[in-house]
Amino acid sequence: MSRILLLGAGRSASSLLHYLLHHAAPEGWQLTVADVNPDHLSATLAAHAAYARPWPSIFSKRLSCTSWSGRPIL
């Protein structure tokens, strides 16, 4: 299983995001998408909740530093 962190999900990253979502399940990838405003990602990632999730704003003071398993990253 590979873990992928995509930093920034603006218009220029939409093709990459769709590629990663399309291949995540068959390849066994877990995708985390971090963006300054992750609200626009909710609808896209909701359909792929088993292997993709949005990350809170990368500038948020409430940033959660946990891995997929729930253990702290730092």
PDB file of C-alpha atoms in Angstrom:
ATOM      1  CA  MET A   1       0.000   0.000   0.000  1.00  0.00           C
ATOM      2  CA  SER A   2       1.354   3.410  -0.974  1.00  0.00           C
ATOM      3  CA  ARG A   3       0.345   6.701   0.580  1.00  0.00           C
ATOM      4  CA  ILE A   4       0.229   9.801  -1.585  1.00  0.00           C
ATOM      5  CA  LEU A   5      -0.024  13.362  -0.302  1.00  0.00           C
ATOM      6  CA  LEU A   6      -1.122  15.875  -2.941  1.00  0.00           C
ATOM      7  CA  LEU A   7      -0.324  19.438  -1.876  1.00  0.00           C
ATOM      8  CA  GLY A   8      -2.600  21.899  -3.608  1.00  0.00           C
ATOM      9  CA  ALA A   9      -5.686  20.899  -5.549  1.00  0.00           C
ATOM     10  CA  GLY A  10      -6.374  23.896  -7.721  1.00  0.00           C
ATOM     11  CA  ARG A  11      -7.419  23.884 -11.354  1.00  0.00           C
ATOM     12  CA  SER A  12      -4.010  22.820 -12.629  1.00  0.00           C
ATOM     13  CA  ALA A  13      -4.053  19.737 -10.385  1.00  0.00           C
ATOM     14  CA  SER A  14      -7.521  18.522 -11.389  1.00  0.00           C
ATOM     15  CA  SER A  15      -6.255  16.135 -14.078  1.00  0.00           C
ATOM     16  CA  LEU A  16      -3.717  14.651 -11.683  1.00  0.00           C
ATOM     17  CA  LEU A  17      -6.358  14.341  -8.971  1.00  0.00           C
ATOM     18  CA  HIS A  18      -8.754  12.496 -11.289  1.00  0.00           C
ATOM     19  CA  TYR A  19      -5.945  10.190 -12.431  1.00  0.00           C
ATOM     20  CA  LEU A  20      -4.989   9.376  -8.843  1.00  0.00           C
ATOM     21  CA  LEU A  21      -8.615   8.760  -7.850  1.00  0.00           C
ATOM     22  CA  HIS A  22      -9.170   6.500 -10.858  1.00  0.00           C
ATOM     23  CA  HIS A  23      -6.126   4.362 -10.053  1.00  0.00           C
ATOM     24  CA  ALA A  24      -6.146   4.493  -6.232  1.00  0.00           C
ATOM     25  CA  ALA A  25      -8.306   1.429  -5.583  1.00  0.00           C
ATOM     26  CA  PRO A  26      -6.697  -0.951  -8.107  1.00  0.00           C
ATOM     27  CA  GLU A  27      -3.173   0.141  -7.131  1.00  0.00           C
ATOM     28  CA  GLY A  28      -3.821   0.121  -3.372  1.00  0.00           C
ATOM     29  CA  TRP A  29      -3.046   3.817  -2.899  1.00  0.00           C
ATOM     30  CA  GLN A  30      -4.293   5.974  -0.040  1.00  0.00           C
ATOM     31  CA  LEU A  31      -4.619   9.560  -1.198  1.00  0.00           C
ATOM     32  CA  THR A  32      -4.618  12.625   1.052  1.00  0.00           C
ATOM     33  CA  VAL A  33      -5.290  15.980  -0.589  1.00  0.00           C
ATOM     34  CA  ALA A  34      -4.166  19.160   1.197  1.00  0.00           C
ATOM     35  CA  ASP A  35      -5.312  22.552   0.022  1.00  0.00           C
ATOM     36  CA  VAL A  36      -5.668  26.049   1.458  1.00  0.00           C
ATOM     37  CA  ASN A  37      -9.436  25.718   0.988  1.00  0.00           C
ATOM     38  CA  PRO A  38     -10.372  22.013   1.031  1.00  0.00           C
ATOM     39  CA  ASP A  39     -14.140  22.706   0.936  1.00  0.00           C
ATOM     40  CA  HIS A  40     -14.293  22.311  -2.848  1.00  0.00           C
ATOM     41  CA  LEU A  41     -12.815  18.804  -2.525  1.00  0.00           C
ATOM     42  CA  SER A  42     -15.580  17.329  -0.383  1.00  0.00           C
ATOM     43  CA  ALA A  43     -17.893  16.350  -3.226  1.00  0.00           C
ATOM     44  CA  THR A  44     -15.102  14.884  -5.340  1.00  0.00           C
ATOM     45  CA  LEU A  45     -13.496  12.887  -2.545  1.00  0.00           C
ATOM     46  CA  ALA A  46     -16.754  11.743  -0.906  1.00  0.00           C
ATOM     47  CA  ALA A  47     -17.284   9.184  -3.658  1.00  0.00           C
ATOM     48  CA  HIS A  48     -13.818   7.779  -2.928  1.00  0.00           C
ATOM     49  CA  ALA A  49     -13.884   7.893   0.887  1.00  0.00           C
ATOM     50  CA  ALA A  50     -12.366   4.423   1.268  1.00  0.00           C
ATOM     51  CA  TYR A  51      -9.025   5.547  -0.157  1.00  0.00           C
ATOM     52  CA  ALA A  52      -9.088   9.358  -0.428  1.00  0.00           C
ATOM     53  CA  ARG A  53      -9.624  12.137   2.074  1.00  0.00           C
ATOM     54  CA  PRO A  54      -9.272  15.899   2.221  1.00  0.00           C
ATOM     55  CA  TRP A  55      -6.791  17.417   4.630  1.00  0.00           C
ATOM     56  CA  PRO A  56      -7.751  20.543   6.568  1.00  0.00           C
ATOM     57  CA  SER A  57      -6.340  23.830   5.405  1.00  0.00           C
ATOM     58  CA  ILE A  58      -2.555  23.658   5.377  1.00  0.00           C
ATOM     59  CA  PHE A  59      -2.586  27.002   7.184  1.00  0.00           C
ATOM     60  CA  SER A  60      -5.114  25.968   9.822  1.00  0.00           C
ATOM     61  CA  LYS A  61      -4.071  26.159  13.456  1.00  0.00           C
ATOM     62  CA  ARG A  62      -6.255  23.105  14.094  1.00  0.00           C
ATOM     63  CA  LEU A  63      -4.316  20.902  11.688  1.00  0.00           C
ATOM     64  CA  SER A  64      -4.575  17.275  12.728  1.00  0.00           C
ATOM     65  CA  CYS A  65      -1.329  15.372  12.405  1.00  0.00           C
ATOM     66  CA  THR A  66      -2.564  11.795  12.314  1.00  0.00           C
ATOM     67  CA  SER A  67      -1.922   9.025   9.882  1.00  0.00           C
ATOM     68  CA  TRP A  68      -4.499   6.780   8.201  1.00  0.00           C
ATOM     69  CA  SER A  69      -4.220   4.422  11.160  1.00  0.00           C
ATOM     70  CA  GLY A  70      -5.060   7.241  13.589  1.00  0.00           C
ATOM     71  CA  ARG A  71      -1.575   7.377  15.077  1.00  0.00           C
ATOM     72  CA  PRO A  72       0.231  10.734  15.266  1.00  0.00           C
ATOM     73  CA  ILE A  73       2.566  11.479  12.375  1.00  0.00           C
ATOM     74  CA  LEU A  74       4.877  13.702  14.410  1.00  0.00           C
TER      75      LEU A  74
END
